[in-house]
Short mmCIF file of C-alpha atoms in Angstrom, two decimals:
data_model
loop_
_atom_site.label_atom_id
_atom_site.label_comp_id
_atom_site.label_asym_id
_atom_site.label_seq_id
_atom_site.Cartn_x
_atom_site.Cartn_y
_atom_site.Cartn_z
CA UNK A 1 39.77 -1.99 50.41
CA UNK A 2 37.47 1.23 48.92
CA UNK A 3 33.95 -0.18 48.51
CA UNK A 4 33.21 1.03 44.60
CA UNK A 5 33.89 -1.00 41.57
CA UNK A 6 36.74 0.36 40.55
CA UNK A 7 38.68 -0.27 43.81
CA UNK A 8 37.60 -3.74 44.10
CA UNK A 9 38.56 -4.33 40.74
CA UNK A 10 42.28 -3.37 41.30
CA UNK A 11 42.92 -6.60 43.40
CA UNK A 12 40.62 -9.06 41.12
CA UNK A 13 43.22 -11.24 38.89
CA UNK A 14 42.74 -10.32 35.26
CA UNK A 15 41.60 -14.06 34.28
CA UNK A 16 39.07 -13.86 37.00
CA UNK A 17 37.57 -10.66 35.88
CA UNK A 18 37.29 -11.97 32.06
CA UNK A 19 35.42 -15.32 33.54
CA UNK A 20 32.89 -12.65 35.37
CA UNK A 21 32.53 -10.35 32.84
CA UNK A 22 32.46 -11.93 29.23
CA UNK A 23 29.82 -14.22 29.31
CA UNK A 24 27.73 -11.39 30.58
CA UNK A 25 28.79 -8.75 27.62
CA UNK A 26 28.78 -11.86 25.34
CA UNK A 27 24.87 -11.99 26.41
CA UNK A 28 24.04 -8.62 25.98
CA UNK A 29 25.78 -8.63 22.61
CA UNK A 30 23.81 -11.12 21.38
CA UNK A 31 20.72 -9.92 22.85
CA UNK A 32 21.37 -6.33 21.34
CA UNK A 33 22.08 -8.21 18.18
CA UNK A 34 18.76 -10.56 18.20
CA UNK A 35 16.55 -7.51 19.16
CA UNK A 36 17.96 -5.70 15.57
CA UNK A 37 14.78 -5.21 12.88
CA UNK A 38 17.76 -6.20 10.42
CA UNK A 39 18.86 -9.85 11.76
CA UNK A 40 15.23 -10.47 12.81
CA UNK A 41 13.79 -10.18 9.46
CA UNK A 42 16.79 -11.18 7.39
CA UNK A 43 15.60 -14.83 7.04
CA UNK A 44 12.92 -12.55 4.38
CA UNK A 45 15.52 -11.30 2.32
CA UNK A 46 16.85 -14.77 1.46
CA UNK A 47 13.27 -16.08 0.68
CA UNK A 48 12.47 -13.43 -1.03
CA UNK A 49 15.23 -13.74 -3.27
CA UNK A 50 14.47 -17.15 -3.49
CA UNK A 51 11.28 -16.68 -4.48
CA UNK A 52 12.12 -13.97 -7.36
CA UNK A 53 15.05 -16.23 -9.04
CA UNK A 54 12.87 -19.42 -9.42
CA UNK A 55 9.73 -17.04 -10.43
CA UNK A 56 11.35 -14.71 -13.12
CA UNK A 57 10.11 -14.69 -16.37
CA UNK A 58 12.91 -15.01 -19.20
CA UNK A 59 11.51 -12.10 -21.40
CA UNK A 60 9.66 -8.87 -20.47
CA UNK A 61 6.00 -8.56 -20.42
CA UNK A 62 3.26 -6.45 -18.96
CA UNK A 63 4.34 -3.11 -17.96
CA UNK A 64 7.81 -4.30 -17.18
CA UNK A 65 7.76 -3.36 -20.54
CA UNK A 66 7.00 0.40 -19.84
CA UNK A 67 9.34 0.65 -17.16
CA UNK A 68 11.89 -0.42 -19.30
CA UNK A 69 11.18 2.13 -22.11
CA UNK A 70 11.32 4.92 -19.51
CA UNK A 71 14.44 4.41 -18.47
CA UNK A 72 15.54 4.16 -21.97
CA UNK A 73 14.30 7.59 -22.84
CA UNK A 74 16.12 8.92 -19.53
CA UNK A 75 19.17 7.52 -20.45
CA UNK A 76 18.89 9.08 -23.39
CA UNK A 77 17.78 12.65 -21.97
CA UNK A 78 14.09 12.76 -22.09
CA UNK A 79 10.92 11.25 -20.53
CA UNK A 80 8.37 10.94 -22.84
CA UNK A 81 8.55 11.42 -26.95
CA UNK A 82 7.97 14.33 -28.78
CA UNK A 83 4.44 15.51 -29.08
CA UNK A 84 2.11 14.63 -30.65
CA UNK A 85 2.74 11.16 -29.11
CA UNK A 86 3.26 11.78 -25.77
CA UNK A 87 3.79 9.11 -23.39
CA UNK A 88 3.15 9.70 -19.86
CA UNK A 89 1.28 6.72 -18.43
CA UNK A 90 3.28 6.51 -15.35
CA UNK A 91 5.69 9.14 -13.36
CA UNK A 92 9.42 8.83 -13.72
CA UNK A 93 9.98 7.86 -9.91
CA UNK A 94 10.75 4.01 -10.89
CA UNK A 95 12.37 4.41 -13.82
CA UNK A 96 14.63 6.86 -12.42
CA UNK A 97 15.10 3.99 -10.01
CA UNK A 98 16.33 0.93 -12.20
CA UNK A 99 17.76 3.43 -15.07
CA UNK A 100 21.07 3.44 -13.65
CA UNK A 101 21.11 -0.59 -13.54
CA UNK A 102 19.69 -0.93 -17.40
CA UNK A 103 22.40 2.17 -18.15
CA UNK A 104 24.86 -0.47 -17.32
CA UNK A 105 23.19 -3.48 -18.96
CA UNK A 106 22.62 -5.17 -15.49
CA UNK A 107 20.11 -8.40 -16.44
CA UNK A 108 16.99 -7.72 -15.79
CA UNK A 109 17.24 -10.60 -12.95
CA UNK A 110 19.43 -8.68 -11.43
CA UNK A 111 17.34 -5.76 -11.07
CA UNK A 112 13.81 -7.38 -10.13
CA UNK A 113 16.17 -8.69 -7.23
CA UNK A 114 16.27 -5.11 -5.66
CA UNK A 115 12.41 -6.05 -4.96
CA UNK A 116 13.46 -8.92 -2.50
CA UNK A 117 15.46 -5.68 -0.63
CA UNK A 118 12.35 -3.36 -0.97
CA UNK A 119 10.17 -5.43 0.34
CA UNK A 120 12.49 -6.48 2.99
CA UNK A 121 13.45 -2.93 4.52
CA UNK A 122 9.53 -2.19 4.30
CA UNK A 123 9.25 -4.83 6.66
CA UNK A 124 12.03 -3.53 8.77
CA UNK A 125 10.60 0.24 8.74
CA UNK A 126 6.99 -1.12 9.68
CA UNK A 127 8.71 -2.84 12.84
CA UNK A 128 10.91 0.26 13.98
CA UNK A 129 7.82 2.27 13.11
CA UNK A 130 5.11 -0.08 15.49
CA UNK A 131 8.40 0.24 18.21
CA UNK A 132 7.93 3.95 18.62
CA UNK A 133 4.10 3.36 19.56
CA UNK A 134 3.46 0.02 20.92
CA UNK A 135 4.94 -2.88 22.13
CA UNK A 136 8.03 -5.00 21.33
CA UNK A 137 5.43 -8.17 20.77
CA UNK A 138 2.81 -6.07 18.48
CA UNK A 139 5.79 -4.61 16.25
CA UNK A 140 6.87 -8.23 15.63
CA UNK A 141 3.30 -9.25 14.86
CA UNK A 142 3.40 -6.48 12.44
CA UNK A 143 6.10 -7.42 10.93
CA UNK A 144 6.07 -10.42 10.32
CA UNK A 145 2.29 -9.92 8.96
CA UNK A 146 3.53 -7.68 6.17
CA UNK A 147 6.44 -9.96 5.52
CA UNK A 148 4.55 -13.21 4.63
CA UNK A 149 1.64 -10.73 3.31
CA UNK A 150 0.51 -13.64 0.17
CA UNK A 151 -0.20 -10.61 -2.79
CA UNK A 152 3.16 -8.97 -1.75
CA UNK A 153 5.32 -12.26 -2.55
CA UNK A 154 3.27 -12.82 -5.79
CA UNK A 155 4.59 -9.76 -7.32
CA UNK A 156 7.75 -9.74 -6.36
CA UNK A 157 9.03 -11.65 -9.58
CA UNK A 158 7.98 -8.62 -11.45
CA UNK A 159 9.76 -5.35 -12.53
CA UNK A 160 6.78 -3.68 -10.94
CA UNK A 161 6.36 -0.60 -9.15
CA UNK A 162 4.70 -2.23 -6.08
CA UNK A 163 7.79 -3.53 -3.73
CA UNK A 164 9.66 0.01 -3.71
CA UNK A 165 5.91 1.96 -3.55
CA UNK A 166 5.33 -0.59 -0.15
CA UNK A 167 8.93 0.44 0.94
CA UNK A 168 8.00 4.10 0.39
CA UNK A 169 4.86 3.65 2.18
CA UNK A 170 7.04 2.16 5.45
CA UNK A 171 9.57 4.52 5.22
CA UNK A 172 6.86 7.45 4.90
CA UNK A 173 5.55 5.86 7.78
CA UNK A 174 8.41 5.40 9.91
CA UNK A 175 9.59 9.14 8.93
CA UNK A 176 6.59 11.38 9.91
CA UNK A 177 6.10 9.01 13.48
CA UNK A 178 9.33 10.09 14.39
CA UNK A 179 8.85 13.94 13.28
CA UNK A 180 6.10 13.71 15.39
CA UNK A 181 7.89 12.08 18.13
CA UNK A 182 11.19 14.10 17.82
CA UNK A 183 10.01 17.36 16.87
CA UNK A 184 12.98 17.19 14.66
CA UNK A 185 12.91 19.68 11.20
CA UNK A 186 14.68 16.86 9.53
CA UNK A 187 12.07 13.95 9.93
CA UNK A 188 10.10 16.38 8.53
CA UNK A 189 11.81 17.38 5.33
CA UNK A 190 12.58 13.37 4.57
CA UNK A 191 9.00 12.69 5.06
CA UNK A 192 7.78 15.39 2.41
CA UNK A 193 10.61 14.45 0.59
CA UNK A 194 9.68 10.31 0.28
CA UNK A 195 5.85 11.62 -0.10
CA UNK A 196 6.94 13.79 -3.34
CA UNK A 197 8.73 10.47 -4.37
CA UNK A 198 5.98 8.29 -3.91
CA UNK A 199 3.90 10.85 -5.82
CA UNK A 200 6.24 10.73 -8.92
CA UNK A 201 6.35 6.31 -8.54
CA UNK A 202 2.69 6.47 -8.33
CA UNK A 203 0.98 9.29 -10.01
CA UNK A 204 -2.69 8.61 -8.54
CA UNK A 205 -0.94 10.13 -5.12
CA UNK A 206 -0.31 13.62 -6.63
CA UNK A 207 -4.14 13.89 -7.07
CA UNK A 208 -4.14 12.72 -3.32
CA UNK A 209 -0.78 14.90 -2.24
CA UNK A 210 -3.40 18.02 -3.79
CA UNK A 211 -7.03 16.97 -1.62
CA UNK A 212 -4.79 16.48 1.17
CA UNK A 213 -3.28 19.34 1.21
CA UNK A 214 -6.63 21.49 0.25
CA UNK A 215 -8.16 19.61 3.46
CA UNK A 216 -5.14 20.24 5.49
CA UNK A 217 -5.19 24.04 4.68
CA UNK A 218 -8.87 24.10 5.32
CA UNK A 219 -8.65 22.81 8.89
CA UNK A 220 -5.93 25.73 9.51
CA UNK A 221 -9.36 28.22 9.29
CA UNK A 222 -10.35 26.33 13.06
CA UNK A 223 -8.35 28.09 15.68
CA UNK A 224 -9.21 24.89 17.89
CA UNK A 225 -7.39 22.34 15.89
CA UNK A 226 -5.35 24.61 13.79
CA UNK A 227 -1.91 23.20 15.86
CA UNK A 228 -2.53 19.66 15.10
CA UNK A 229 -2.69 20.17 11.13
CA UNK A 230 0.82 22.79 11.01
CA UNK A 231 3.09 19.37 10.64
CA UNK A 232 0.91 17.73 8.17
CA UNK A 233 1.23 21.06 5.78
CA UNK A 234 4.18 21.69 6.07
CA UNK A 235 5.24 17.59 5.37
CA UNK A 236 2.81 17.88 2.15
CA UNK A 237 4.31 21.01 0.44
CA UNK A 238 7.49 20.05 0.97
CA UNK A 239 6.13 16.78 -1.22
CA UNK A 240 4.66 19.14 -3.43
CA UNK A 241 7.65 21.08 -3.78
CA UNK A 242 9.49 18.10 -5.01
CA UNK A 243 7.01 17.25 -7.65
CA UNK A 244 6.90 21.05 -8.88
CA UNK A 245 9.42 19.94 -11.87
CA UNK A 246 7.97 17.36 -12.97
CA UNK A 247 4.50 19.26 -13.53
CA UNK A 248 6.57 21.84 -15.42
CA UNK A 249 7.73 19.40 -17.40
CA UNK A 250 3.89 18.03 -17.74
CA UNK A 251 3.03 21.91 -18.65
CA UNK A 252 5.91 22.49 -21.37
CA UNK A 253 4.94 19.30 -23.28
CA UNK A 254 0.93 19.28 -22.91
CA UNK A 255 0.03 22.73 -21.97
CA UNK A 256 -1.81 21.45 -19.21
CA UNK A 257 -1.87 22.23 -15.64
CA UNK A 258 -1.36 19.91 -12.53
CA UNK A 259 -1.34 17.33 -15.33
CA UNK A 260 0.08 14.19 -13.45
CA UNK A 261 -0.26 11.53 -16.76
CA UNK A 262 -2.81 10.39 -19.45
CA UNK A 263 -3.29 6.75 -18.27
CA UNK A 264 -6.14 7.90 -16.12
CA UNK A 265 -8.65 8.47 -18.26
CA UNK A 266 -9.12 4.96 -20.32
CA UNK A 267 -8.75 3.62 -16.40
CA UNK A 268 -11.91 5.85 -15.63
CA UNK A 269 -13.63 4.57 -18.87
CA UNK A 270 -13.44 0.69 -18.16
CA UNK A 271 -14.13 1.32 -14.48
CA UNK A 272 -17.50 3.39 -15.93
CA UNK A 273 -18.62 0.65 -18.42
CA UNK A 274 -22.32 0.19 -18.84
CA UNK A 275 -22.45 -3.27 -19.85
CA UNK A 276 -23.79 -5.77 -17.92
CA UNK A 277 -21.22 -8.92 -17.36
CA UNK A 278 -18.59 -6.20 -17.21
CA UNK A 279 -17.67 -5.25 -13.62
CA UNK A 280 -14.81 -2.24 -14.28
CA UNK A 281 -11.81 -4.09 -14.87
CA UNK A 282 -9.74 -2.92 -17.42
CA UNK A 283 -9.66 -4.64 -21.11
CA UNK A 284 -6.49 -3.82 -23.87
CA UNK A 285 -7.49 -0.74 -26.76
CA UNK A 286 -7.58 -3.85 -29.09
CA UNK A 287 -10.38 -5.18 -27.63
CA UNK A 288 -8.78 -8.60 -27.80
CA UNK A 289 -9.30 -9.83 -23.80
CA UNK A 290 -5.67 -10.74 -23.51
CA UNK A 291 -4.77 -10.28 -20.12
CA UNK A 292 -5.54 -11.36 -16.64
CA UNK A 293 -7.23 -13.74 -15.60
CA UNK A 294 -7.33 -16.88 -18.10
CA UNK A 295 -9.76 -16.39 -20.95
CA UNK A 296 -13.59 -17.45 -20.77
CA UNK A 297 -14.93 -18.13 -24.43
CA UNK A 298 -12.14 -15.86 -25.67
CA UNK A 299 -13.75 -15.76 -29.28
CA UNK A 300 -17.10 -14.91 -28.18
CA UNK A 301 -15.59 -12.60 -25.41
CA UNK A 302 -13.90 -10.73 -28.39
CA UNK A 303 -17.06 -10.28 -30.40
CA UNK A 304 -19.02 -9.40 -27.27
CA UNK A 305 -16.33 -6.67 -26.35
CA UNK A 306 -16.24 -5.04 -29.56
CA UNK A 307 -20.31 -5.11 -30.06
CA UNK A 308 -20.04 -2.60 -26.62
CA UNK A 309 -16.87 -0.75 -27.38
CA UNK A 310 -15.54 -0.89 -30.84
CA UNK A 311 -17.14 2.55 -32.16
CA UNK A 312 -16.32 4.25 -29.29
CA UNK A 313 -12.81 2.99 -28.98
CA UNK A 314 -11.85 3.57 -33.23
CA UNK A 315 -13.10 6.77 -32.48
CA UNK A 316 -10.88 7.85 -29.39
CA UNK A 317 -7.70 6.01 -30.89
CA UNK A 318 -7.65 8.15 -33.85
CA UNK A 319 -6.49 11.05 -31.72
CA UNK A 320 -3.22 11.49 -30.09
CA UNK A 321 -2.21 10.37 -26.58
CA UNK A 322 -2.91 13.66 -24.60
CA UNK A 323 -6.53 13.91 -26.44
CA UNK A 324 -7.61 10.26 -26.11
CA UNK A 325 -6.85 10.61 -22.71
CA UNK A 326 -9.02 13.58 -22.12
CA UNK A 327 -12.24 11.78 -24.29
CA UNK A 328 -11.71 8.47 -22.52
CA UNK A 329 -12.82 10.74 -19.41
CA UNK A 330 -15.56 12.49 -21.38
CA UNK A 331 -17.03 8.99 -22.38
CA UNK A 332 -16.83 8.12 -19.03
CA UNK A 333 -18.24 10.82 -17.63
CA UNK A 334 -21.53 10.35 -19.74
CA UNK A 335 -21.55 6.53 -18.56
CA UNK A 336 -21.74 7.67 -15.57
CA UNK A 337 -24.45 10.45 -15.95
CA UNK A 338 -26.28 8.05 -17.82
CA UNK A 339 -26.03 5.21 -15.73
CA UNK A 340 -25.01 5.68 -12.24
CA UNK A 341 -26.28 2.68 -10.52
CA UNK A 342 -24.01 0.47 -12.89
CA UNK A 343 -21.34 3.25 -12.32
CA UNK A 344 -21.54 2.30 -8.33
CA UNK A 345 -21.95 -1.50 -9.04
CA UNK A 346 -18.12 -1.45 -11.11
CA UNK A 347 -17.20 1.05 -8.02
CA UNK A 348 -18.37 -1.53 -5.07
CA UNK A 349 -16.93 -4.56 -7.79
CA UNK A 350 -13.43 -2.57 -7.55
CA UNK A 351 -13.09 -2.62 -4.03
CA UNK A 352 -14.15 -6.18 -4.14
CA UNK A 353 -11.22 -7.11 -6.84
CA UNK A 354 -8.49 -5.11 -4.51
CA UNK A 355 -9.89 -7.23 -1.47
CA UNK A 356 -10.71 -10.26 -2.84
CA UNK A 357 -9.46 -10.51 -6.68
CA UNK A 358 -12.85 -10.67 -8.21
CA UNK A 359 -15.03 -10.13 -10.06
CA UNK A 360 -13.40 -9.90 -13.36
CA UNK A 361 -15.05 -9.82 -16.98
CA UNK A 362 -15.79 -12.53 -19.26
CA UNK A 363 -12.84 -14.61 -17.02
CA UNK A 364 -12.88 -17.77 -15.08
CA UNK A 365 -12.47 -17.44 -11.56
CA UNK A 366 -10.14 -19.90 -10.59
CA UNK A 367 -9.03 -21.66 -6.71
CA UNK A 368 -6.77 -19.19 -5.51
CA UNK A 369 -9.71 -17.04 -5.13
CA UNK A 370 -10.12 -19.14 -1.69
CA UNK A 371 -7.25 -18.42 -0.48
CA UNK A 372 -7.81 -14.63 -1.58
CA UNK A 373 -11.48 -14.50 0.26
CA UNK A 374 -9.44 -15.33 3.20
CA UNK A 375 -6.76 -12.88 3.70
CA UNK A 376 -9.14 -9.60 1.96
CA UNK A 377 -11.48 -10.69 4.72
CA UNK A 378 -8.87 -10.90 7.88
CA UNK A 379 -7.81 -7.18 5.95
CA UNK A 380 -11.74 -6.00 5.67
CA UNK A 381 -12.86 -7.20 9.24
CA UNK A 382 -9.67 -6.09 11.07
CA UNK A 383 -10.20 -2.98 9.31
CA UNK A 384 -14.07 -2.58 10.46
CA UNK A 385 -13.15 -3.53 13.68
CA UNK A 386 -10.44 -0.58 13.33
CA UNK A 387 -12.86 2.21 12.29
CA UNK A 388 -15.01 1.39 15.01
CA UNK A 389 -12.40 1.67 17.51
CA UNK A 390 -11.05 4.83 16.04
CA UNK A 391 -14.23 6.67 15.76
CA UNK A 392 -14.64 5.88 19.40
CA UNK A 393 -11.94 7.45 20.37
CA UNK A 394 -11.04 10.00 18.06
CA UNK A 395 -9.91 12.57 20.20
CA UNK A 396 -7.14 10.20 21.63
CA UNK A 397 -5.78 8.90 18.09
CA UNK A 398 -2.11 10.30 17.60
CA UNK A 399 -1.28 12.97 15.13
CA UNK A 400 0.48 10.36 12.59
CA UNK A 401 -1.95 7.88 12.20
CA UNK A 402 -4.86 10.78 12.00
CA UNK A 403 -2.62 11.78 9.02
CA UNK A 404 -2.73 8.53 7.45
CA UNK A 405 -5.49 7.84 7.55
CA UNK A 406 -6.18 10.88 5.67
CA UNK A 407 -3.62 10.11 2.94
CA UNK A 408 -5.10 6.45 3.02
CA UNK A 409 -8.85 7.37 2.71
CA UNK A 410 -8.39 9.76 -0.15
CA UNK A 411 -6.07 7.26 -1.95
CA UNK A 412 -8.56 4.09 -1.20
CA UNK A 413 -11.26 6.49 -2.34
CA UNK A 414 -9.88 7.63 -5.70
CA UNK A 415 -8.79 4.00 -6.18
CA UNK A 416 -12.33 2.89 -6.18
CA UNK A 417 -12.90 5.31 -9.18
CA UNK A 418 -10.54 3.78 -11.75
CA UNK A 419 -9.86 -0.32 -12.30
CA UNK A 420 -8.65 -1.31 -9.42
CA UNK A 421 -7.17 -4.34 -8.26
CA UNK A 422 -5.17 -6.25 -5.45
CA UNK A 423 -1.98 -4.02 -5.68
CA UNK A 424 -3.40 -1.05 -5.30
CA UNK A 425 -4.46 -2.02 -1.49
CA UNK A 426 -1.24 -3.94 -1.30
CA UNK A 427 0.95 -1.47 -1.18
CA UNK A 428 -1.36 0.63 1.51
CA UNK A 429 -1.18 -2.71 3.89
CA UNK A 430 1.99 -1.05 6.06
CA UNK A 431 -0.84 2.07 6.66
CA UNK A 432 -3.49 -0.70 7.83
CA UNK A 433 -0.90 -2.92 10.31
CA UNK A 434 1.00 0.23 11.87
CA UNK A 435 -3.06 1.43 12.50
CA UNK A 436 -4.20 -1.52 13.52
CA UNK A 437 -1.21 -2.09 15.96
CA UNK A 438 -1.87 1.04 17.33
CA UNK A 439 -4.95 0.28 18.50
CA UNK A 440 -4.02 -3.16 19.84
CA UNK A 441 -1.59 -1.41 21.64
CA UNK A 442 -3.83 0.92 23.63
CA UNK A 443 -6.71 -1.57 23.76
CA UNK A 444 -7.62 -2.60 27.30
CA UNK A 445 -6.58 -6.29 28.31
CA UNK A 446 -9.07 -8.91 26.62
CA UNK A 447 -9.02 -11.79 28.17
CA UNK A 448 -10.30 -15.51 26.91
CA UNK A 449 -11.34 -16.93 30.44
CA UNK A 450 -14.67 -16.82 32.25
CA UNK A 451 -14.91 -14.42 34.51
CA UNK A 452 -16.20 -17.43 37.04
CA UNK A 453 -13.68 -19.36 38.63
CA UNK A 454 -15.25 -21.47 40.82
CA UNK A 455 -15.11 -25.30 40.62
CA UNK A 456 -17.92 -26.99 39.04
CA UNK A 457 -18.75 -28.96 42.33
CA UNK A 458 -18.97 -25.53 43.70
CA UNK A 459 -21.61 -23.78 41.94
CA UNK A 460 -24.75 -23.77 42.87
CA UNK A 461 -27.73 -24.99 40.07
CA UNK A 462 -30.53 -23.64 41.84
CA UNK A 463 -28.75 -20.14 41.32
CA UNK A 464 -28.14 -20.19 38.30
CA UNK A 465 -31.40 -21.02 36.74
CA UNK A 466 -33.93 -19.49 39.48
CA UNK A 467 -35.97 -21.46 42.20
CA UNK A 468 -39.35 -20.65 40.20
CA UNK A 469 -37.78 -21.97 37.20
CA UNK A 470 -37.11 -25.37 38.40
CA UNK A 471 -39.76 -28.25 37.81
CA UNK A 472 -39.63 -30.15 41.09
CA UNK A 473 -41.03 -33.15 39.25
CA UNK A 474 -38.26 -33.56 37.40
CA UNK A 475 -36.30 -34.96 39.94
#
């Protein structure tokens, strides 16, 4: 008989082969299959849907409402109306998204259930992301961090933007670590291509697609680092490029350049209040305090806002969109000349409402802030702990996390500047796990146990505390 596999195999007896061989592919099958992002984290999806059904609201409110309109006016074939009212208070990336679904008169239901699925394949991006730089064990961790993230599940019910911006965020994620892993042109065009996406979904990015790409180009001037910074500009024009027709469009209706929407400047002009007992959040034009959290003295709340605001506000509201947006900014601008200690109190206050969900004006502050002091201070001490250990070792950090944490610096910084809250971090948390699993994965073993491993009988007292040390009286 041939020694070799095949030979041998000639004189086995077919049933005796499949009683070797099947339970073995049989294992590896379902190993293969139990190792796949999508069957690990599918237990998610059903939760998730779970958790949007029994959650929705019956009617529209909030933005939802927005959304809606938007894909209305596509439908119809425009964005925002005519001048002079223009509307653009958010980019067209999510209602291009759910237009096709309300084209067809899908139930709202229906639709917010595509959130369960966003939020699902973010977790399943994060995962294959962690894969390509760390370990099987830290991916999972990461994973399942973002998938039982607490904020995350809370909006979910909602025809918000924030489940397909966090699936964005992991797919940008997942994208540019493989360009850089690859080399491949094509990771690189997706990845400027979900960028310029995320841009048009979330309009505060263009203004950090535009610093990025200014401080990207001005690193190119250093002939030392110039090679590390060629993928980053070439990923963030391509993102540009993408968002060029929009800004036309922005340019034909308001004759303004780079002119990404108007909801930015009333943002900028609650964040910039004066007052004191007002720490930035935002308040409706009306001046009514009808919106998150529940009402505190609601009557008195109402006088007290329109003794501050009321002038100010009949005055700017008598103008069209495009120009109330541009003295919202002008008011806030002279807050902030005129008070700039207050100005960084509401800016320190906003990063403590996207952390921690407070402070908020004339509101009570009710029990889940507990639970919300909890997991923004895991997120604010993990991420301290991260800085540390990436300023330490700069020179070793990867190319894609150096890149993000560009993109996540500027965005976190501009953030600060307008009323911020929890969602705006939430959908940067897939940034802060894949760089915080980074680290853990190149972190040197720490390990819980004494470094002495003698047995107590065994150690010797007089060493420990010192001969002179010891009062031989007190034996």
């Amino acid at each position: 008989m041939a020694v070799g596999g095949v030979e041998i195999l000639r004189y086995v007896p077919h049933k005796k082969i499949n009683a070797i061989f099947i339970p073995d592919l049989a294992l590896i099958m379902v190993k293969k299959f139990t190792h796949n992002p999508l069957f690990i984290f599918s237990p998610f999806l059903f939760y998730y849907v779970y958790v949007i059904v029994i959650n929705k609201w019956p009617t529209l409110y909030g933005d939802e409402i927005r959304y809606v309109d938007f894909a209305h006016n596509l439908i119809h074939g425009f964005y925002s109306p005519p001048a002079p009212h223009i509307n653009l208070w958010n980019g067209p990336g999510y209602p291009l998204m759910i237009a096709p679904f309300i084209a067809l008169k899908i139930p709202v239901l229906f639709i917010t259930l595509l959130n369960g699925l966003y939020q699902y394949l973010a977790v399943v991006l994060l995962y294959k992301a962690l894969r390509l730089i760390a370990t099987n064990k830290i991916a999972l961790a990461g994973g399942l961090l973002l998938a039982i993230y607490p904020n995350a599940l809370s909006i979910l019910p909602v025809l918000y933007t924030e489940a397909f911006t966090c699936f964005l965020v992991s797919s940008f994620i997942y994208t540019i670590t493989l360009y850089y892993t690859s080399e491949n042109r094509r990771h690189c065009v997706i990845a400027g291509l979900i960028l310029g996406y995320l841009v048009l979904t979330k309009i505060i990015f263009g203004y950090v697609l535009i610093i990025s790409l200014v401080i990207c180009l001005a690193w190119l001037l250093f002939k030392k680092i110039r090679p590390n910074y060629f993928k980053p500009v070439k990923i963030l024009l391509i993102a540009f490029a993408v968002t060029l027709p929009y800004l036309v469009y922005t340019w034909h209706i308001t004759g303004k350049v780079f002119y990404w929407g108007n909801s930015g400047g009333m943002s900028l002009y609650w964040m910039s209040t004066p007052y004191e007992n007002e720490y930035g959040d935002w308040k409706v034009p009306e001046l009514t305090n009808n919106q998150y959290p529940t009402l505190f003295k609601s009557k008195e709340v109402v006088a007290i806002l329109k003794k501050n605001h009321s002038k100010e506000m009949q005055f700017i509201l008598k103008h069209n969109e495009i120009e109330q947006d541009a003295l919202f900014k002008q008011a806030a601008i002279n807050n902030i000349k005129n008070h700039p200690l207050k100005f960084l109190s509401n800016y320190f206050d906003n990063y403590s409402r996207m952390l921690f969900n407070f402070p908020y004006s004339y509101a009570y502050q009710d029990a889940a802030i507990v639970r919300n002091i909890i997991t923004g201070s895991l997120i604010l001490w993990a991420s301290v702990i991260g800085v540390v250990l990436t300023w330490r070792n700069w020179r070793s950090i990867i190319s894609p996390v150096k890149f993000l944490l560009l993109i996540t610096c500027i965005y976190l910084l501009l953030s600060g500047a307008l009323s911020a809250y929890p969602r705006q971090l939430d959908v940067m948390v897939p940034v802060l796990l894949f760089w915080i699993g980074y680290l853990a994965a190149n972190l040197k073993k720490v390990s819980l146990n004494f470094a002495v491993k003698e047995r107590l009988e065994d150690i010797d007292l007089m060493e420990m505390v010192g001969e002179d040390s010891v009062d031989n009286n007190a034996f």
